[in-house]
Short mmCIF file of C-alpha atoms in Angstrom, two decimals:
data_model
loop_
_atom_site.label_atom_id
_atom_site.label_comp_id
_atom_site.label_asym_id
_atom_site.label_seq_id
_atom_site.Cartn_x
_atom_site.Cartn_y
_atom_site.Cartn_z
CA UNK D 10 77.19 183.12 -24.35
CA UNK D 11 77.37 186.33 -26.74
CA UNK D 12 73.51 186.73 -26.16
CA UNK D 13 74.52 187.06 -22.18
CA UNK D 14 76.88 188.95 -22.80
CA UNK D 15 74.57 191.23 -24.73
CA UNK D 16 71.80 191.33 -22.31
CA UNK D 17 74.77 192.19 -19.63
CA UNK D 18 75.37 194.99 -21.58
CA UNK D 19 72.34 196.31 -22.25
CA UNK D 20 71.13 196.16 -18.34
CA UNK D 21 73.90 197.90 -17.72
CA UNK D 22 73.02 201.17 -20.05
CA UNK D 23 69.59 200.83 -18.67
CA UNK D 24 70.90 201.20 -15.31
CA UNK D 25 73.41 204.46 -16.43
CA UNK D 26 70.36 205.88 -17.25
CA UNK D 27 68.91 206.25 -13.71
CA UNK D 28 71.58 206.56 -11.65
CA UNK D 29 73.11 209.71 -13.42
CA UNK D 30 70.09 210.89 -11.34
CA UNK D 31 72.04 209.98 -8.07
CA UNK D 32 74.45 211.91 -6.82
CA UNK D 33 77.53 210.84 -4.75
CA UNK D 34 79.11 211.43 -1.53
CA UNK D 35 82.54 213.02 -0.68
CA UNK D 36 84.59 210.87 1.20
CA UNK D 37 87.32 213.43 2.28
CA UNK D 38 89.99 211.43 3.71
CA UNK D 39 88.31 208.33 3.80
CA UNK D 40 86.17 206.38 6.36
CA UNK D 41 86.45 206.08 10.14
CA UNK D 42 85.30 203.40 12.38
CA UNK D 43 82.30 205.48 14.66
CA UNK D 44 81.50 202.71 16.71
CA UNK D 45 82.94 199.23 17.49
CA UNK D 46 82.19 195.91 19.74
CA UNK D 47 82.96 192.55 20.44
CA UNK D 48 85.74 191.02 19.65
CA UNK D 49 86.81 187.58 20.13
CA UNK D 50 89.03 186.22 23.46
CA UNK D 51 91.45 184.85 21.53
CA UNK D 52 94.85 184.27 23.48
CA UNK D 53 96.22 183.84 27.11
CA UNK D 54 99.40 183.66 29.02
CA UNK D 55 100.14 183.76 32.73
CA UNK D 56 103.34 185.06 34.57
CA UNK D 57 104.13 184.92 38.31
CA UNK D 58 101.52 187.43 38.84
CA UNK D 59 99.18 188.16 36.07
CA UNK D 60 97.30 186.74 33.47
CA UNK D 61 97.13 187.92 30.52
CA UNK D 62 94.26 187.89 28.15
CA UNK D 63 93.60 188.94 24.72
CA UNK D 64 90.15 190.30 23.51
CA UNK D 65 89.73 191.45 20.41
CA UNK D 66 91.82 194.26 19.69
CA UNK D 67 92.61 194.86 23.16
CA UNK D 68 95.57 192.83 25.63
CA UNK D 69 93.73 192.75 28.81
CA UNK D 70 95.66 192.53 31.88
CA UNK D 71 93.63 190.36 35.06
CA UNK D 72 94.84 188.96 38.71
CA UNK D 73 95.94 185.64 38.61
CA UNK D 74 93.91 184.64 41.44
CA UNK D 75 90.81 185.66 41.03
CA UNK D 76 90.63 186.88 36.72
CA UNK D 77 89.78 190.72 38.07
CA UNK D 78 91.04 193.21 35.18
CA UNK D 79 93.56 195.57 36.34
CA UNK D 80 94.01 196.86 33.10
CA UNK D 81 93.34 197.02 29.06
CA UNK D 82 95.29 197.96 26.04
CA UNK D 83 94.29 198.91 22.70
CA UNK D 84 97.08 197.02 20.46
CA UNK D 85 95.12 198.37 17.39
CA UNK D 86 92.62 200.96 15.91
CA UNK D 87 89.06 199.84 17.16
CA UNK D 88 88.33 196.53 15.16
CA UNK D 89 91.08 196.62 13.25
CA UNK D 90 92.96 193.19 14.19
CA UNK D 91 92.66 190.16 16.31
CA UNK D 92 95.01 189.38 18.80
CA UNK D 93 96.30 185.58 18.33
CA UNK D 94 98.94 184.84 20.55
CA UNK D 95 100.78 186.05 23.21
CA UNK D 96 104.19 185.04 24.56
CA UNK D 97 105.92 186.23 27.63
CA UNK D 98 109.79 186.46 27.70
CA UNK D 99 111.27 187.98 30.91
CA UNK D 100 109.86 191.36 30.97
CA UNK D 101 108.74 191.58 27.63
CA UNK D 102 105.51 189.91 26.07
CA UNK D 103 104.83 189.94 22.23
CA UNK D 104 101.17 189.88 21.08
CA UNK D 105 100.20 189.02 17.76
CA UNK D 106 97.71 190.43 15.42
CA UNK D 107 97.27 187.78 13.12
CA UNK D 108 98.83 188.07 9.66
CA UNK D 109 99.86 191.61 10.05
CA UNK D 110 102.18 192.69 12.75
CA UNK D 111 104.03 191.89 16.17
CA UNK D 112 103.47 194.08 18.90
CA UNK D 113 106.25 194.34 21.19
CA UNK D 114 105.08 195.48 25.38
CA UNK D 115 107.43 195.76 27.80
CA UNK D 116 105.96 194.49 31.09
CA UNK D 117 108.74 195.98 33.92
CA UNK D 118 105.36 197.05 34.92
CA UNK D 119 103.44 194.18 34.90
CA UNK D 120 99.92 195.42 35.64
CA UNK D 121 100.54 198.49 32.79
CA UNK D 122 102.19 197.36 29.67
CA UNK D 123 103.61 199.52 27.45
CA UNK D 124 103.85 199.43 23.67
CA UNK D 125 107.72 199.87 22.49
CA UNK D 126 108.33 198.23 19.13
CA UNK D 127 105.44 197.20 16.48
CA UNK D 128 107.21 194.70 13.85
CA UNK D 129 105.00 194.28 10.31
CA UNK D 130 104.78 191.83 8.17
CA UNK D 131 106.66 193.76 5.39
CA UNK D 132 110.05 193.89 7.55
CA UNK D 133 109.66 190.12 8.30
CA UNK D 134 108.78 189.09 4.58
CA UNK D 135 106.00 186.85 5.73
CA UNK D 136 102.60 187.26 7.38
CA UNK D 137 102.77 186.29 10.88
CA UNK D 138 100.71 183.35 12.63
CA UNK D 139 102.09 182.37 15.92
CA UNK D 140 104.97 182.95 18.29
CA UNK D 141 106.76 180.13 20.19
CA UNK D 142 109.97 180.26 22.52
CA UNK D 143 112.95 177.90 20.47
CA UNK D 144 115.85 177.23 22.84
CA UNK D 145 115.08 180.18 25.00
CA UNK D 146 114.64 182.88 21.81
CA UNK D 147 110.64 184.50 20.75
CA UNK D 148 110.46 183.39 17.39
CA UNK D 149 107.29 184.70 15.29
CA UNK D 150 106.72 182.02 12.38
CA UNK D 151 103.82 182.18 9.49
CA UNK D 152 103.02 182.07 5.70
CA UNK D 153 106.80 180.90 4.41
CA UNK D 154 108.59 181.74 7.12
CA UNK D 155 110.23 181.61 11.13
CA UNK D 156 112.21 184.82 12.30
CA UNK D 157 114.01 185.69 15.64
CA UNK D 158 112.15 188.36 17.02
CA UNK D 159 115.67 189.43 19.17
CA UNK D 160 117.58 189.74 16.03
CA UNK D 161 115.17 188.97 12.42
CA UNK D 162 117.29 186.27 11.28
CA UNK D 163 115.18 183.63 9.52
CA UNK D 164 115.87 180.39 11.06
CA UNK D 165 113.27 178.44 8.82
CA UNK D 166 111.62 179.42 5.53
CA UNK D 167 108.77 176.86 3.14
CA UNK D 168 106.46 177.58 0.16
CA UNK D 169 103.61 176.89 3.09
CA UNK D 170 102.59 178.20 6.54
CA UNK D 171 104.84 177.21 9.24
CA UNK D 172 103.11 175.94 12.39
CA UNK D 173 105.49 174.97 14.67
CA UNK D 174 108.97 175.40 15.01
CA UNK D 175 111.25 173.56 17.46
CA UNK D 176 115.13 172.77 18.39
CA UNK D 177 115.80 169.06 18.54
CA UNK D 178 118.29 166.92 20.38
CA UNK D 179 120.15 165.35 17.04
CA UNK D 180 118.44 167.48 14.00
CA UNK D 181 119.00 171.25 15.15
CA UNK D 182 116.10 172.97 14.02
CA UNK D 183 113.06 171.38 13.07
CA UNK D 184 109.70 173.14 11.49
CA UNK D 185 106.21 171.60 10.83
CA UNK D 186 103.93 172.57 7.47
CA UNK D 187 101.28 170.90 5.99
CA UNK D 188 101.87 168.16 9.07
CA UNK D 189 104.96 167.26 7.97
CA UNK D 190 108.11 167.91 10.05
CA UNK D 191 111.27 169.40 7.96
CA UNK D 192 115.25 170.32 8.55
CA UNK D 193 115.38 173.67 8.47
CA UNK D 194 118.64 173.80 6.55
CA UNK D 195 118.13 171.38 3.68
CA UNK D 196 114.85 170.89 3.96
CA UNK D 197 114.82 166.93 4.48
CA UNK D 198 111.20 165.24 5.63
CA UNK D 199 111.45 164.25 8.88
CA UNK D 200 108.10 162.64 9.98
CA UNK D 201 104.52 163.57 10.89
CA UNK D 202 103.27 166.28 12.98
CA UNK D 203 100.83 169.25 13.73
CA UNK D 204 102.28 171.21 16.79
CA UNK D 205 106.04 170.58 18.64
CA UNK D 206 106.69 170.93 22.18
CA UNK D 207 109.36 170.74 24.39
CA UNK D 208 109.81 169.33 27.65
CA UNK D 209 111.16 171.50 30.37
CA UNK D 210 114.18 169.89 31.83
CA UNK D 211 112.02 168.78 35.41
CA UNK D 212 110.01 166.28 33.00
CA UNK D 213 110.63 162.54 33.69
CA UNK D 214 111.96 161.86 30.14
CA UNK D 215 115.15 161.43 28.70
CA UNK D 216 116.81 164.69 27.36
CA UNK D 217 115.87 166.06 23.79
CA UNK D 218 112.26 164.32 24.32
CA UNK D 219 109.43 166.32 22.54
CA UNK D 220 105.51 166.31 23.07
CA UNK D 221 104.14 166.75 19.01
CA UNK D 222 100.33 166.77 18.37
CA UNK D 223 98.95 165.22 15.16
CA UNK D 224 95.47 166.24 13.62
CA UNK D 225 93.45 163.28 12.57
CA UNK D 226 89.35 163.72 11.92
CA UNK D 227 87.93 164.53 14.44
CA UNK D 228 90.43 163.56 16.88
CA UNK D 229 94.11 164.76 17.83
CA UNK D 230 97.41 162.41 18.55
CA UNK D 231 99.14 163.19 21.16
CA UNK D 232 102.44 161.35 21.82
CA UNK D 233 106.49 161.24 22.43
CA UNK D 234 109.07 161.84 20.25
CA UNK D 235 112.95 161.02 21.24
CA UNK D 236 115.88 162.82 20.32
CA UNK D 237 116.02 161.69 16.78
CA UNK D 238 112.46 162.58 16.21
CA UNK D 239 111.30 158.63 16.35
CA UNK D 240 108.56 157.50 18.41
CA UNK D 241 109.27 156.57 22.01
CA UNK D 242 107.09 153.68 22.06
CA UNK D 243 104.66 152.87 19.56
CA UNK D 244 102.66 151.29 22.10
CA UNK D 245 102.85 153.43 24.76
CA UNK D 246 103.81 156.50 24.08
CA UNK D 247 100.87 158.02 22.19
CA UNK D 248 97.22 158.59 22.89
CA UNK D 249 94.16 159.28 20.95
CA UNK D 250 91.73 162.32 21.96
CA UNK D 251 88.61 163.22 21.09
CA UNK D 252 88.15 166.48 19.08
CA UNK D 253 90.19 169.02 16.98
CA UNK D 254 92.90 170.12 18.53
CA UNK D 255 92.92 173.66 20.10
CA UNK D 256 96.14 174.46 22.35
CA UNK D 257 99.05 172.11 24.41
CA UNK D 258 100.99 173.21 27.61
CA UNK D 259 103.29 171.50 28.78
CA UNK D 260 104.37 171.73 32.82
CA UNK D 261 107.27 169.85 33.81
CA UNK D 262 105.97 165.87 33.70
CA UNK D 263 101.97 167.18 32.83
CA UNK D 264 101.09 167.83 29.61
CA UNK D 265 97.44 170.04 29.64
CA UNK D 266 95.72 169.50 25.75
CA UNK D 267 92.92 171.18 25.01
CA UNK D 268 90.40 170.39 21.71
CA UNK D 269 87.11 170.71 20.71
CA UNK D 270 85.41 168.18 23.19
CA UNK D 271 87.33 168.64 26.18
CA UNK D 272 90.52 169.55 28.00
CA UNK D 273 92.74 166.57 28.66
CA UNK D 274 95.70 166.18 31.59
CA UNK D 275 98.38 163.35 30.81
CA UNK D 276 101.58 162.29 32.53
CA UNK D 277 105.18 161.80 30.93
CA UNK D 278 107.16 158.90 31.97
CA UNK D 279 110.76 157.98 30.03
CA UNK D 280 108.74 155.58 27.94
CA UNK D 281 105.21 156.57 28.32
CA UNK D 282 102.11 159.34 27.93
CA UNK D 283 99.23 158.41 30.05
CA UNK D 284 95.91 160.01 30.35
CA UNK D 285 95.19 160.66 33.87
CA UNK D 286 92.35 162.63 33.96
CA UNK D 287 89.49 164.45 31.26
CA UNK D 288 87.30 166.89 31.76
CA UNK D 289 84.31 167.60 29.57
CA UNK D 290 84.47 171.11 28.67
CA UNK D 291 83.85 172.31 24.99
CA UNK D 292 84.22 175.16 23.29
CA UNK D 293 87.84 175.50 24.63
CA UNK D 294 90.49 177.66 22.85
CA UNK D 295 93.12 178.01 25.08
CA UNK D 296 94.35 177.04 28.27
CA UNK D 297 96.65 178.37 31.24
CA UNK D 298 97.56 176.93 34.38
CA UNK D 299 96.89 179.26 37.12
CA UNK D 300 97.44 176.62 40.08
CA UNK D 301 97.70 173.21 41.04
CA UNK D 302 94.29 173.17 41.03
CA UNK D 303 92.68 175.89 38.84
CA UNK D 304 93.14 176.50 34.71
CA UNK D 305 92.72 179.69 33.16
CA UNK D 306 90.31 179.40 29.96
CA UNK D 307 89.42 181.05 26.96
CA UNK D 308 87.37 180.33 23.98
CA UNK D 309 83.90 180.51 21.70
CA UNK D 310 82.01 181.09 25.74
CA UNK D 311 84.90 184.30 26.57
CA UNK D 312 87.16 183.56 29.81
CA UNK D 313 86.82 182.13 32.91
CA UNK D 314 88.50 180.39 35.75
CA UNK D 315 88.01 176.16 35.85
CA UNK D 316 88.44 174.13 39.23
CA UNK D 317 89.63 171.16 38.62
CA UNK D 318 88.59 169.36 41.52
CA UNK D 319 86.49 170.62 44.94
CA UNK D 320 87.36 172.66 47.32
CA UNK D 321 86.41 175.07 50.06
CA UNK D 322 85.72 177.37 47.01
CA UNK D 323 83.05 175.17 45.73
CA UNK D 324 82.28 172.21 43.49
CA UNK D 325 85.13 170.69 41.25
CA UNK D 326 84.81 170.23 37.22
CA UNK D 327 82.91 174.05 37.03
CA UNK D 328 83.61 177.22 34.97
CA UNK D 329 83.86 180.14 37.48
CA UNK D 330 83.93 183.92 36.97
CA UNK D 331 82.83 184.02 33.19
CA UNK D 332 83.60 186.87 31.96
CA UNK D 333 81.60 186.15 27.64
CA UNK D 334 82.69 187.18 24.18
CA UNK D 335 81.50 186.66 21.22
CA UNK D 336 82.71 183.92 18.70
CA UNK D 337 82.76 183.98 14.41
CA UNK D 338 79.89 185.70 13.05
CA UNK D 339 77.92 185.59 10.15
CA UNK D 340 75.42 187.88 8.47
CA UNK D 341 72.35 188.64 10.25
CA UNK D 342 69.20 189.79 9.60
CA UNK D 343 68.43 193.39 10.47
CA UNK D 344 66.19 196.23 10.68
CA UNK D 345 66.50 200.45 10.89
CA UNK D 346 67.77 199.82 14.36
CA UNK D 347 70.00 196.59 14.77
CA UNK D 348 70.70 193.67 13.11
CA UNK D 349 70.81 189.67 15.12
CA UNK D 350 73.45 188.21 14.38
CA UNK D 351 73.63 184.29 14.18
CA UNK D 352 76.96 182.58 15.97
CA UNK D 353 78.14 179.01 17.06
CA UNK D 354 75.85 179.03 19.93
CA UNK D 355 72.93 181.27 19.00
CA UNK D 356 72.62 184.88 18.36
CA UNK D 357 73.66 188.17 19.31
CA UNK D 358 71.84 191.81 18.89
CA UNK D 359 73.87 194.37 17.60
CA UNK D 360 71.75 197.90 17.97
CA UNK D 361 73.76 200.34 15.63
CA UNK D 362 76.33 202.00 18.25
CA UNK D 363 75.00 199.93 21.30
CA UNK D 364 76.73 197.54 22.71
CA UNK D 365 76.14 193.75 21.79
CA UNK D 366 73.96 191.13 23.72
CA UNK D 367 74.05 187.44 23.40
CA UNK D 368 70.98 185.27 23.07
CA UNK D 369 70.35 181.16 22.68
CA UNK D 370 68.10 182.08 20.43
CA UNK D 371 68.67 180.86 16.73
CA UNK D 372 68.65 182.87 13.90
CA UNK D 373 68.72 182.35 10.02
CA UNK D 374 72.18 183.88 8.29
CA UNK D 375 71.47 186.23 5.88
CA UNK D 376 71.84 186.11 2.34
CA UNK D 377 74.56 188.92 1.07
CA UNK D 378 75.23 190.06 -1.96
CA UNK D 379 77.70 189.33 -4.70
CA UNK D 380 77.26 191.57 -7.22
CA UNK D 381 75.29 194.96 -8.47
CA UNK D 382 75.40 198.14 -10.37
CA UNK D 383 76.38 201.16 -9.80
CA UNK D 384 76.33 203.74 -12.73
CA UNK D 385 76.81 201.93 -15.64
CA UNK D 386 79.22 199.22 -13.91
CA UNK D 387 78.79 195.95 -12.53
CA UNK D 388 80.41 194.17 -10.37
CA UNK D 389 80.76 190.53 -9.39
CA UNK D 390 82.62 188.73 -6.63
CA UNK D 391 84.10 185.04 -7.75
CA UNK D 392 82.70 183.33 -4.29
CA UNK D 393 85.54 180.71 -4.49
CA UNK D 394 88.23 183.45 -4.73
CA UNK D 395 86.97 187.12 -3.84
CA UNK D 396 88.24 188.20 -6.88
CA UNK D 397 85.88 191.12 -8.43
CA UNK D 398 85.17 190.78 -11.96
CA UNK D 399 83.98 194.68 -13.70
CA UNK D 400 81.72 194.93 -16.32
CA UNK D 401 81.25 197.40 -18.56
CA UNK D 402 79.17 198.51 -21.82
CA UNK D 403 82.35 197.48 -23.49
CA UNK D 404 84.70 195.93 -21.90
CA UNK D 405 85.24 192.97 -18.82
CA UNK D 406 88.16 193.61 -16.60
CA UNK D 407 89.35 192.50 -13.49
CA UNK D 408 89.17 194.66 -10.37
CA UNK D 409 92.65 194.77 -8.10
CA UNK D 410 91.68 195.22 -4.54
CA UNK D 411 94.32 194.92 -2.29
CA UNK D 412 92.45 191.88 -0.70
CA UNK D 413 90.00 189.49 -1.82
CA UNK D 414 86.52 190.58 -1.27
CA UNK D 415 83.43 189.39 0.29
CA UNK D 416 80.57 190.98 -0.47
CA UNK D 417 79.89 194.14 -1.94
CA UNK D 418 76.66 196.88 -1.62
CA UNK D 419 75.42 199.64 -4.00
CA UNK D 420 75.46 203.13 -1.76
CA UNK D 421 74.96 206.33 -2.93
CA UNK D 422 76.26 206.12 -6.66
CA UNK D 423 79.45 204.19 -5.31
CA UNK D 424 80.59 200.28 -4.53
CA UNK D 425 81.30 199.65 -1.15
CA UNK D 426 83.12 196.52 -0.81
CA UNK D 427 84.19 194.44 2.63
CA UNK D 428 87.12 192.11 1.94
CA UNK D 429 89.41 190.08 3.78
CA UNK D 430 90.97 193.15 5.56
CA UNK D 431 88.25 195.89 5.75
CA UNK D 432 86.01 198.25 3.71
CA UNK D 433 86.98 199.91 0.72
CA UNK D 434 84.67 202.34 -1.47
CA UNK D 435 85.09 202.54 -5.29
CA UNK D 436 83.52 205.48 -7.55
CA UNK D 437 82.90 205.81 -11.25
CA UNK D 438 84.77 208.26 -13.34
CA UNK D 439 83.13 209.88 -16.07
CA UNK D 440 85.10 207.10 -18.03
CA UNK D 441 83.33 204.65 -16.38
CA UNK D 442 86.19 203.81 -14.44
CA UNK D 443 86.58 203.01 -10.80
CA UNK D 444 88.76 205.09 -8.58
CA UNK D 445 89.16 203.94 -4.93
CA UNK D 446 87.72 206.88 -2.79
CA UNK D 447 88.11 205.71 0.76
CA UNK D 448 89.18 202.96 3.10
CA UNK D 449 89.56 201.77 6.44
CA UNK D 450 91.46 198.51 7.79
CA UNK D 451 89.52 196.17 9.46
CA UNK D 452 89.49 192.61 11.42
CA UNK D 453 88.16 190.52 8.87
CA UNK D 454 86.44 189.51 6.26
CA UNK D 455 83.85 191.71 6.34
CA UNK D 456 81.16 189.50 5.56
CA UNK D 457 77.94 192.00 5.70
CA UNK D 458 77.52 195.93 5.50
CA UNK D 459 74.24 197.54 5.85
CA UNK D 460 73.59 201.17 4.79
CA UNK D 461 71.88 203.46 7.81
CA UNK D 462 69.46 206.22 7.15
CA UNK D 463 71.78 208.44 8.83
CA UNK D 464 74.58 208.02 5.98
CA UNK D 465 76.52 205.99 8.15
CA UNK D 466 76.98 202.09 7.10
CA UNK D 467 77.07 199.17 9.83
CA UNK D 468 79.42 196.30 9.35
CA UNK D 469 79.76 192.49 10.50
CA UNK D 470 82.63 190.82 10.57
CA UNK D 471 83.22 187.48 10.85
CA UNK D 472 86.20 188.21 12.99
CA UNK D 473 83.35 188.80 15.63
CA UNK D 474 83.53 192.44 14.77
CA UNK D 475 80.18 195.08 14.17
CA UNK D 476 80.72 198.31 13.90
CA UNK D 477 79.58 201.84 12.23
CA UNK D 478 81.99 203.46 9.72
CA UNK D 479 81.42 206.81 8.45
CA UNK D 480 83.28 210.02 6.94
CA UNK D 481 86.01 211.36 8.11
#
């Protein structure tokens, strides 16, 4: 170990040596996103009128009855979240950038929201991962917490993320973690569950009846819960799907479940959940009911309309108006002008600051780095953590970033690093220390950046983010 240690060492002078020869670039005020697409369609909800449709970044606004876009907002800075979830409540909607802030729109206007209240993560004291109405009231719940978006009091708060939060007939306030259902106020197990749902009060069911989803492998429970939080009827009141489950709706006495291998339509009866009807459509995210007979869709393939069974519009079971996006992305392999890209379902080009295009075509992920040197210093990213560990000619330490990083590229004289929540550039004092010179806040992680002969570097995110981010 010492001999490593002292061959580490050693490289590292070597490498001082030459790279005094480089000189480094002024970063101003930091770095600016020059160019941005994709982004991934992510969330829906549908009102009287409208359906509403995040993208990426952007809350798209379309026509109910036919998916045209009327209109788009930017919730963020270009690339710089993911919208998760949206929920409608009267004429407000609240649209969630996962794990970092709740937009607030006011939608008087339906076809032009406007932006009236952002509320962070630091004023809620937890980083927020979905939204659900609870007896009427948004709530926003996430990594150790539940709030009331109306008024911030916590209703529900655990050492793990909270996935579902509900109001039951006999326990008050219920919340799911880790698949396990709790009392919010003392904290008392309660059973087994992924996702809680209400019934509306049309549903043929007994009052206080929930619809809960379970996650098994490779399949999803789907079944009945009374009052009490007991099972209606063990042998009727619960079905096994296919697939990992994506989204539920539930519709007065239809319950719409969508997972990995299909979307699924069953019917609520006091003492019973039937499946009445499958249809084999992957790759589904979420779901919306548009009409009796038409779903809104989103997922890996974009958005589209589904009819659900013929009509003088054409053939049932097909995926109309398709309007694609881009899924996850990996690193890709690249060249002076673009870089492919692989995803879930092939490839997509990328020509720095062009817009995207998708291909079936297959292609290798790329291998990124995990460590190098840079004046004397190395660095190395812990792959299991994204911690960076710095190494000098005399010393080891461990470099705080404000999030854990995941991959990191030698450019002029500096480190530039993409993490969990964007790009951040580190210099080298005449210490050897590292000083943070720049950053910009990004959709991540960042899981590739590729210096241009311009000066300009070109990022892929797994978010389903690329992008050019220069100088400001």
């Amino acid at each position: 170990m010492c001999i490593i240690i002292r061959m580490r060492k050693i490289c590292i002078l070597i490498c001082l040596v030459f790279s005094c020869l480089i000189s480094k670039k002024s970063f101003g005020d930091g770095l600016v996103v020059l160019h941005s697409a994709g982004g991934q369609a992510s969330a829906l909800a549908i009102s009287d009128d409208y359906w509403y449709q995040a993208v990426g970044e952007e809350l798209l606004v379309l026509r109910k009855n036919s998916g045209a876009q009327v209109a788009a907002i930017s919730l963020v800075s270009a690339a710089g979240g993911v919208c998760t979830d949206i929920l409608l409540d009267s004429d407000q909607l609240y649209a969630l950038i996962d794990g970092k802030e709740v937009v607030v729109l006011s939608i008087s206007k339906s076809n032009s929201p406007l932006v009236i209240e952002r509320i962070t993560f630091d004023e809620l004291g937890f980083r927020p991962r979905k939204l659900a109405l609870v007896s009427g009231s948004p709530v926003v719940m996430g990594d150790g917490g539940a709030t009331r978006l109306k008024d911030g009091s916590l209703i529900a708060s655990s050492d793990a993320t909270i996935t579902s939060v509900s109001n039951t007939l006999n326990n008050g306030i219920v919340y799911v973690s880790n698949r396990k259902m709790y009392d919010s106020i003392n904290g008392v197990f309660l059973g087994s569950a992924t996702e809680l749902a209400p019934l509306e009060s049309s549903a043929n069911a007994p009052i206080g009846t929930l619809v809960y989803t379970r996650n098994l492998e490779d399949a999803t429970e789907v079944g009945l819960l009374s009052g009490d939080l007991k099972d209606v009827d063990t042998s009727k009141s619960k079905v096994i799907l296919p697939g990992e489950y994506s989204e539920v709706v539930v519709r007065g006495s239809r319950v719409f479940l969508a997972t990995s291998e299909g979307i699924f339509v069953l019917g609520i009866a006091p003492k019973e959940l039937r499946l009445l009807k499958t249809f084999e459509q992957r790759g589904v995210n979420n779901i919306g009911v548009l009409a009796s007979n038409y779903f809104a869709l989103s997922g890996d393939f974009g958005r589209g309309i589904y009819r659900i069974e013929g009509d003088s519009g054409g053939a049932g079971e097909t995926l109309i108006r398709v309007v694609s996006a881009n899924g996850t992305m990996g690193p890709g392999q690249f060249d002076n002008r673009g870089v492919q890209i692989p995803t879930k379902d092939g490839s997509v080009y990328y020509g720095f600051g062009d817009n995207i295009t998708t291909s079936t075509t297959s292609v290798k992920r790329a291998e990124t780095p995990f460590d190098c040197v840079v004046l004397g210093s190395e660095v190395v990213i812990d792959e299991a953590n994204g911690v960076v560990h710095l190494f000098t000619s005399s010393d080891e330490t461990i470099l705080e970033l404000a999030s854990p990083a995941s991959t990191v590229v030698a450019i002029s004289g500096n480190f530039w690093f993409g993490t969990d929540d964007g790009i951040v550039v580190y210099g080298t004092t005449r210490e050897n220390k590292l000083i943070e010179l720049a950053s910009v806040n990004l959709a991540g992680p960042i899981v590739q950046l590729i210096p241009l002969l311009n000066g300009t570097v070109a990022f892929v995110s797994e978010a389903g983010y690329v992008g050019v981010v220069g100088m400001r």
